[in-house]
Coordinates of C-alpha atoms and ligand atoms in Angstrom, one line a residue:
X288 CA 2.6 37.7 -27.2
X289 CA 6.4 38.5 -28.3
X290 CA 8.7 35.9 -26.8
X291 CA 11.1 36.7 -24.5
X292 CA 14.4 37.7 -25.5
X293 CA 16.8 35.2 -23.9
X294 CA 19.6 36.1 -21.4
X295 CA 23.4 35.3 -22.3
X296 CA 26.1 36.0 -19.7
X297 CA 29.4 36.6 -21.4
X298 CA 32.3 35.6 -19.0
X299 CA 35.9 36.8 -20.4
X300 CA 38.9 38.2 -18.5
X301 CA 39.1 40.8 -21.5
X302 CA 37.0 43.3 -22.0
X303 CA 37.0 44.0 -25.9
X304 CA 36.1 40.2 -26.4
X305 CA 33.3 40.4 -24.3
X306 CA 32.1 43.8 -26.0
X307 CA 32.3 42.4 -29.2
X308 CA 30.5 39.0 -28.8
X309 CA 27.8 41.3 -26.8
X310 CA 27.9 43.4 -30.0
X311 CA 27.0 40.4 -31.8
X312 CA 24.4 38.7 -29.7
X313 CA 23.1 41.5 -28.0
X314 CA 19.9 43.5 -29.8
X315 CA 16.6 41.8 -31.1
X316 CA 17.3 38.6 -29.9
X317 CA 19.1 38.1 -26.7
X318 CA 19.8 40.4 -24.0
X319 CA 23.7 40.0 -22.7
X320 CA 25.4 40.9 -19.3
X321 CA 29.1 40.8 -18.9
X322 CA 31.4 39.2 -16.3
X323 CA 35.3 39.2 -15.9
X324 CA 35.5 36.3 -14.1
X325 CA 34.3 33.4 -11.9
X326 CA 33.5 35.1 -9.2
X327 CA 31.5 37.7 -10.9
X328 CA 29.5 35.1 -12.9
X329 CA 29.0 33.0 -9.9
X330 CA 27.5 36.1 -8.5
X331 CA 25.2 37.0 -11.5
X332 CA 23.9 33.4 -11.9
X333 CA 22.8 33.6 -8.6
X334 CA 21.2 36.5 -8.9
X335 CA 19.6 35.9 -12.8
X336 CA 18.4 33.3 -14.3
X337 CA 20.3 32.8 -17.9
X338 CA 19.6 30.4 -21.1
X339 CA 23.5 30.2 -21.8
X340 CA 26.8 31.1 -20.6
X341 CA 29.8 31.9 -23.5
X342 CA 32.6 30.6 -20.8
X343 CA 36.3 31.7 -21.7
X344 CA 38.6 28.9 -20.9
X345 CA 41.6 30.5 -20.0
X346 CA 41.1 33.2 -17.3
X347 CA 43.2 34.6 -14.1
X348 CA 42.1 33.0 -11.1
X349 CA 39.4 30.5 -11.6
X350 CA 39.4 29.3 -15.0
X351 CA 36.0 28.2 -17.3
X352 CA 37.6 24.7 -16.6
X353 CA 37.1 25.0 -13.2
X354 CA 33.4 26.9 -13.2
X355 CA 32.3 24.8 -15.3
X356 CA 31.2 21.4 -13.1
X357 CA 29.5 24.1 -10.5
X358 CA 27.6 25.6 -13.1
X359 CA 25.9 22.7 -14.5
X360 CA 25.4 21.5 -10.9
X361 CA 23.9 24.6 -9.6
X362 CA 22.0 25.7 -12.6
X363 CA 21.5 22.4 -14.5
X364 CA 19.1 24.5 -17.0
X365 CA 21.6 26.8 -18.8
X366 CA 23.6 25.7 -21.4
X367 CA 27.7 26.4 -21.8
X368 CA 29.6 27.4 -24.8
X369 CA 33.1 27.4 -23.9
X370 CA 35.2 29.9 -25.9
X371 CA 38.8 29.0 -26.5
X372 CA 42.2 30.1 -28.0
X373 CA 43.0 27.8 -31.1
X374 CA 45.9 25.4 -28.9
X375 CA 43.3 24.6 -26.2
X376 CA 41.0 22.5 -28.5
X377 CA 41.8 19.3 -26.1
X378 CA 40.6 21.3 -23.5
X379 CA 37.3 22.4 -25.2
X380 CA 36.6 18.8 -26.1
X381 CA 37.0 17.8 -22.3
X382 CA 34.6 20.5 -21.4
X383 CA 32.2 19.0 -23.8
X384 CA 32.5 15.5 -21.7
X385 CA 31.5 17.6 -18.7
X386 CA 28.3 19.3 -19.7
X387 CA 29.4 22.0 -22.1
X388 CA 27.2 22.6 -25.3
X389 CA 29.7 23.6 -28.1
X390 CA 32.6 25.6 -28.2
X391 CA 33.9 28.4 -30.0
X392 CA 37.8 29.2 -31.4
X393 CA 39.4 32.2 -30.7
X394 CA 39.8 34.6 -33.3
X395 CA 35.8 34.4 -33.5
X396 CA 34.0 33.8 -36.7
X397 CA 30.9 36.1 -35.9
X398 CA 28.5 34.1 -37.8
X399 CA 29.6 31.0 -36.4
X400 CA 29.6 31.9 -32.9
X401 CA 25.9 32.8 -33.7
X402 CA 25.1 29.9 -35.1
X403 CA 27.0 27.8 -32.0
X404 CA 24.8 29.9 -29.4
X405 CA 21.3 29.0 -31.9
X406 CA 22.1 25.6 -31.7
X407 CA 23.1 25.4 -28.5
X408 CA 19.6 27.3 -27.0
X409 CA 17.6 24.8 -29.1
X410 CA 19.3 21.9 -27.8
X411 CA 19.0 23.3 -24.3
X412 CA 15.1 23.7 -25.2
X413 CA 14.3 20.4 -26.4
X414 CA 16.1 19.3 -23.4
X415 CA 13.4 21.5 -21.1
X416 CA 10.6 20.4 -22.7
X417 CA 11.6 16.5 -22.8
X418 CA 12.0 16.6 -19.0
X419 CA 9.0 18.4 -18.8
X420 CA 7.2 15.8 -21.0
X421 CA 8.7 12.9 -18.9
X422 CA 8.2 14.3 -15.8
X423 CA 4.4 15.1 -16.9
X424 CA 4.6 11.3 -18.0
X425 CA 6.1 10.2 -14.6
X426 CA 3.2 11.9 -12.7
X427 CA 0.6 10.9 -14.8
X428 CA 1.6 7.0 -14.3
X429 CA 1.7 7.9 -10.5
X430 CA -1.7 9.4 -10.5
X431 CA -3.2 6.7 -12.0
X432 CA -1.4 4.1 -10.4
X433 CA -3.1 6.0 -7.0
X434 CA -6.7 5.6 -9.0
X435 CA -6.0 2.4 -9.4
X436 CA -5.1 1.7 -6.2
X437 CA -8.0 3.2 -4.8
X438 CA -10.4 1.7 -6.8
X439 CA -8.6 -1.5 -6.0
X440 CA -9.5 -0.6 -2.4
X441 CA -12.8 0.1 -2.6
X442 CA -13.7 -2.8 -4.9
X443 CA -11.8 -4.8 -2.0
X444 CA -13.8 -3.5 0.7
X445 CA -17.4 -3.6 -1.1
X446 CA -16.3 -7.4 -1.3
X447 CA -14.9 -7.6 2.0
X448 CA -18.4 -6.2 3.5
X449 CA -20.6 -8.2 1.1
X450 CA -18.9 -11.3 2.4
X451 CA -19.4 -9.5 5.9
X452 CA -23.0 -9.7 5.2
X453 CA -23.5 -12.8 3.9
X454 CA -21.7 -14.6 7.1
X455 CA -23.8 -12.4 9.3
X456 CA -27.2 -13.4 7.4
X457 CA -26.7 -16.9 7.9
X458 CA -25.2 -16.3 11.9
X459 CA -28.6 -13.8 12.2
X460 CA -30.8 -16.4 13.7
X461 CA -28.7 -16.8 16.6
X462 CA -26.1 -13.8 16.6
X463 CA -27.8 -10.4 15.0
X464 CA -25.1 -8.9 16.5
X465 CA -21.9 -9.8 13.9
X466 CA -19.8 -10.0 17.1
X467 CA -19.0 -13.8 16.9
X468 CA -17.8 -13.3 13.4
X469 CA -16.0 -10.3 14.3
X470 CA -14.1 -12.3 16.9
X471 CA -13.7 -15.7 14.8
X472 CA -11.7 -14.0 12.2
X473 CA -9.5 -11.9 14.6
X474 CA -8.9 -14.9 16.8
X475 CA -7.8 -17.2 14.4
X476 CA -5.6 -14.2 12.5
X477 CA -4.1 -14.1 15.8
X478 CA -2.9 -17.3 16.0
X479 CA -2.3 -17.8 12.5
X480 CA 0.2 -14.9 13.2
X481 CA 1.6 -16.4 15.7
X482 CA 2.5 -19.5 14.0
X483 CA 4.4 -17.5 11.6
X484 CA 1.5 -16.8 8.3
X485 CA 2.6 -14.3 6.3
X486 CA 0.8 -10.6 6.6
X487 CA -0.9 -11.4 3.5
X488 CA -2.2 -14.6 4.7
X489 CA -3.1 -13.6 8.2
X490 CA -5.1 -11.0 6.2
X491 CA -6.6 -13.8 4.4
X492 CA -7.2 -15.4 7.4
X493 CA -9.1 -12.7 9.1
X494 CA -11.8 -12.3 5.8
X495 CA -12.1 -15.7 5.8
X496 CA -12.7 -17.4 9.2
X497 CA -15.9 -15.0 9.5
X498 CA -17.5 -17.2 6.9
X499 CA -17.6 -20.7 8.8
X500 CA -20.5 -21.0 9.7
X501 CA -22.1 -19.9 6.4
X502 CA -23.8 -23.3 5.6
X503 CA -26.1 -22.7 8.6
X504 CA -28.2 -20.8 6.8
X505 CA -29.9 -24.3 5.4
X506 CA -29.7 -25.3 8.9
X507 CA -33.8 -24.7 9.7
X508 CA -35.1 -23.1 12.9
X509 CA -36.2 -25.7 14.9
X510 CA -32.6 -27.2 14.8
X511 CA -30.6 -24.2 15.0
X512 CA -32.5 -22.1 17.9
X513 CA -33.7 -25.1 19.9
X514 CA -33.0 -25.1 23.3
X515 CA -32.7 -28.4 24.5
X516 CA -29.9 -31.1 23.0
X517 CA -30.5 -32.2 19.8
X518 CA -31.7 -35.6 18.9
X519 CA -29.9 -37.9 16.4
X520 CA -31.5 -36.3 13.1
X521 CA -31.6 -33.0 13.9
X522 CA -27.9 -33.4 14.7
X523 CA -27.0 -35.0 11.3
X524 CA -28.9 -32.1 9.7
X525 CA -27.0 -29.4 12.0
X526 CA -23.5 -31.3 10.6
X527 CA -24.4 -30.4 7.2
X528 CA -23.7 -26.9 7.6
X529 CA -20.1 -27.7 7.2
X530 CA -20.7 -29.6 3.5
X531 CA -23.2 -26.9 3.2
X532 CA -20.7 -23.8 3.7
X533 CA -18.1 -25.2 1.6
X534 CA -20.6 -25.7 -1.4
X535 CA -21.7 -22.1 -0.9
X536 CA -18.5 -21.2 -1.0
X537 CA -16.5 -23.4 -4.0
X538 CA -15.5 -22.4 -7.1
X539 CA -14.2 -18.7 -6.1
X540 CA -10.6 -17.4 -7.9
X541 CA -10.2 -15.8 -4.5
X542 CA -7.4 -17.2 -2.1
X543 CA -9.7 -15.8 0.9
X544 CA -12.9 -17.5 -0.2
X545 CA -10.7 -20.7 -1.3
X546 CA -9.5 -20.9 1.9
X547 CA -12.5 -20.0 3.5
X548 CA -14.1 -22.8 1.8
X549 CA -11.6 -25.2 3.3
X550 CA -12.2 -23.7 7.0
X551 CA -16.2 -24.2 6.3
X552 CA -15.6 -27.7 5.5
X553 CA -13.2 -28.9 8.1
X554 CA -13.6 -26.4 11.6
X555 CA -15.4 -29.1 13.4
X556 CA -12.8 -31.9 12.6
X557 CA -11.5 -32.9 15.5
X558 CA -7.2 -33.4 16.4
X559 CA -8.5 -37.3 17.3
X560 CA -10.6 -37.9 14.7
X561 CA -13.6 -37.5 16.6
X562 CA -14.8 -34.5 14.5
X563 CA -17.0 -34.1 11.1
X564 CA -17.9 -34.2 8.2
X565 CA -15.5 -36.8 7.4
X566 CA -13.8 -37.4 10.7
X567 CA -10.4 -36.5 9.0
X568 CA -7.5 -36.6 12.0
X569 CA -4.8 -34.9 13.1
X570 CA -2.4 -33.2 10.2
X571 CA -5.5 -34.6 7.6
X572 CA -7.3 -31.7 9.1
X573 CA -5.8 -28.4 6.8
X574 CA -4.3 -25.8 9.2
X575 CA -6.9 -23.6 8.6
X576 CA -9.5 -25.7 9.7
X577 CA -7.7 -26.4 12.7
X578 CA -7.4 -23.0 13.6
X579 CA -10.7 -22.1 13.6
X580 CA -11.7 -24.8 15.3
X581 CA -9.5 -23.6 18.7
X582 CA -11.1 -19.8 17.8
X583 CA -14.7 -21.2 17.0
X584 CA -15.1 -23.4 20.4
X585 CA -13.2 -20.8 22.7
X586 CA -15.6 -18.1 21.5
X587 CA -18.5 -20.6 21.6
X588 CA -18.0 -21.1 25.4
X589 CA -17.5 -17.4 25.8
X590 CA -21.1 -16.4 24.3
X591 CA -24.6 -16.9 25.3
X592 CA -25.8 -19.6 23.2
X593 CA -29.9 -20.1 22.5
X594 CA -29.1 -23.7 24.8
X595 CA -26.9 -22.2 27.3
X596 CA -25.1 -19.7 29.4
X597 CA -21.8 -18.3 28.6
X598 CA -18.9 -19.2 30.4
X599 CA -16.5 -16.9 32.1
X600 CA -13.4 -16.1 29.9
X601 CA -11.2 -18.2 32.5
X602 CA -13.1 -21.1 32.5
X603 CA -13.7 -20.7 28.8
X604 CA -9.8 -21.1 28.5
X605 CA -9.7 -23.8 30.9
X606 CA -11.7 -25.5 28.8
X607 CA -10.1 -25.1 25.9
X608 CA -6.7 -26.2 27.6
X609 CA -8.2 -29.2 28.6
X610 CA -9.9 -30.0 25.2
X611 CA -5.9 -31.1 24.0
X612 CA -7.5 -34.5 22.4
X613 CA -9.5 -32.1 20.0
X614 CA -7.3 -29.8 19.2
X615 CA -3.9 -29.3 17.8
X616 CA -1.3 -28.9 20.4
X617 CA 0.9 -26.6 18.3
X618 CA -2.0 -24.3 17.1
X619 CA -3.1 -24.9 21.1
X620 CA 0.4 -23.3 22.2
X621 CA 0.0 -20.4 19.7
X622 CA -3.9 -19.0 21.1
X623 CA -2.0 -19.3 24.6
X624 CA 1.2 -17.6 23.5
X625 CA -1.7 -14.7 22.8
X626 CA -3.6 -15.1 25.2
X627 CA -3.3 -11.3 26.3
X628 CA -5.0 -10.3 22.6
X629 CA -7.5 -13.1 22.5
X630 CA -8.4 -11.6 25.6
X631 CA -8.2 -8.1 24.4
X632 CA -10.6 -9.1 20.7
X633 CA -13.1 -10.2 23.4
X634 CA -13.2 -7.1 25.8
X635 CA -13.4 -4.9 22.7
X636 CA -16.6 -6.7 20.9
X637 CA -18.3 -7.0 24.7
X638 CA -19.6 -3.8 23.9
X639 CA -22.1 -5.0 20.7
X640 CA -22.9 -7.8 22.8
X641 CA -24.0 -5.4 25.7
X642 CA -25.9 -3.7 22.8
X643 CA -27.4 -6.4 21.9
X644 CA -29.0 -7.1 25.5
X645 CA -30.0 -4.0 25.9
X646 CA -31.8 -4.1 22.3
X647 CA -33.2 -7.4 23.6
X648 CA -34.6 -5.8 27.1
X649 CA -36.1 -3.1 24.9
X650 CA -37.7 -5.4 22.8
X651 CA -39.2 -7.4 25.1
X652 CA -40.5 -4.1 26.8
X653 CA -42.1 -3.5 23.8
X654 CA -43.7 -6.6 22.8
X655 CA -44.9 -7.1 26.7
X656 CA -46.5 -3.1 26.5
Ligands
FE2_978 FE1 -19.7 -24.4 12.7

């Protein structure tokens, strides 16, 4: 395929000048249109796209000096060759601060001015195609930043619901809903919020409370889903799911399971010192741990459990107001500061845990058939 021929617009106030360079230029190679002045090459640029413009200086009316800024404003992709008389060189080399490609002396040395407008397209293509290239570039690096990102995303959330899974195995036995794990880590990111954590660390806060209880699953059946209180053994093997959880979870690179590990180990301390494994009190007890603790106990009361009934949200956080020797008092004043979402997380899982009653009913229909 031929390559275009590439459009020049001659602007001089005389018309012989602009005849001859069009004599010159025109032909083979370029195609040419004529103006007279600013106002007709305004009105020509707007109407045609052109590679260059040969710009007389010196003009009645508007002068090239004074077209020029608005023509490599508004059409930043065609190149300028101002033509001057031989005492306005200053001027030409100001122009050429301001955007102009070259410029050419009055009386015209024909060859010269042809090499000047070569020159001057080649620069202007280089120019095109380097933008081009750079802008390709540009979106490129944005595209695959985006992949990135998204597979950054999805790696996160395989993790985030293979965590999911593992807290909800070892919860199965006596929650096959999820829900309690659900709530845990949205209670505690509420207070944590509250209490001023960072976003990034609430978000933390939410993966990780979930996994608690994680050392239960060593925790054996008769233990775990017995009705009745536990005796003295079975009570030191139910603690262990605290020492458990944290071995489970040791050793990760992740700030979520690192601090998850930390909750594991320390949400039944208690603010007096009452607590285990280690019976650490008051500011001994990480933040974390302390945290869960309020979360873990209020949703405990709030929640059949396989040794007892659940208690109503109000006397649930009665209870928890009263508990003030177990708990911190600051981390206390934050779950009642949001009280209004705590009590909003547990209207919204009361659905699975309607679910879950009715797929209990049905079950027993069916075993009793
Ligand atoms: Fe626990």
């Amino acid at each position: 395929m031929a390559a275009r021929r590439e459009k020049i617009l001659i602007v001089d106030d005389e018309q012989s000048i602009r005849g001859l360079l069009r004599q010159v230029l025109a032909g083979t190679r370029y195609r040419c249109e004529e103006a007279g002045n600013a106002e007709e090459a305004v009105k020509k640029l707007e109407k045609n796209s052109f590679s260059l413009v040969l710009l007389d200086i010196k003009m009645p009316g508007r002068s090239g000096l004074d077209l020029l800024p608005e023509i490599k404003s508004s059409f930043p992709d065609t190149a300028v060759i101002m033509a001057t008389a031989v005492g306005d060189t200053d001027v030409a080399v100001q122009c050429m601060k301001h955007g102009a490609y070259d410029f050419i002396t009055k009386p015209f040395i024909l060859d010269d001015v042809v090499i000047s407008v070569e020159r001057a397209l080649e620069k202007r293509r280089l120019e095109i195609e380097n933008r081009a290239y750079r802008e390709h570039l540009e979106q490129m690096v944005e595209e695959r930043t985006l992949a990135l990102r998204e597979a950054m995303g999805k790696i996160k959330l395989a993790s985030l619901d293979t965590i999911h899974r593992l807290a909800r195995a070892a919860e199965y036995r006596d929650d096959d809903t999820g829900s309690h794990i659900e709530r845990i880590g949205r209670y505690s990111a509420a207070i944590a919020r509250q209490m001023g954590w960072k976003d990034g660390e609430v978000e933390d806060m939410l993966y990780a409370a979930p996994m608690h209880d994680v050392g239960k699953i060593a925790v054996p059946d008769r233990i775990l889903l017995k009705t009745g209180s536990l005796d003295a053994d079975e009570w030191e093997i139910m603690k262990t799911h605290t020492i458990i959880g944290a071995e489970i979870l040791q050793g990760s690179d992740a700030k979520f399971i690192q601090l998850a590990e930390v909750i594991a180990l320390t949400h039944h301390e208690k603010w007096d010192g009452g607590g285990y494994p280690r019976g650490l009190r008051a500011r001994e007890i990480p933040l974390e741990g302390r945290i869960v603790a309020v979360a873990d106990v209020f949703d405990a009361l709030t929640s059949v459990r396989p040794y007892k009934e659940p208690f109503s949200l109000g006397e649930s956080l009665d209870i928890v107001r009263e508990g003030e020797g177990h708990f911190d008092p600051e981390v206390l004043d934050a779950f009642f500061a949001v009280e209004d979402e705590i009590r909003s997380i547990r209207e919204w899982y009361k659905d699975e845990e309607e679910s879950r009653l009715r797929r209990m009913v049905a079950e027993l229909q069916y075993a009793n058939r």
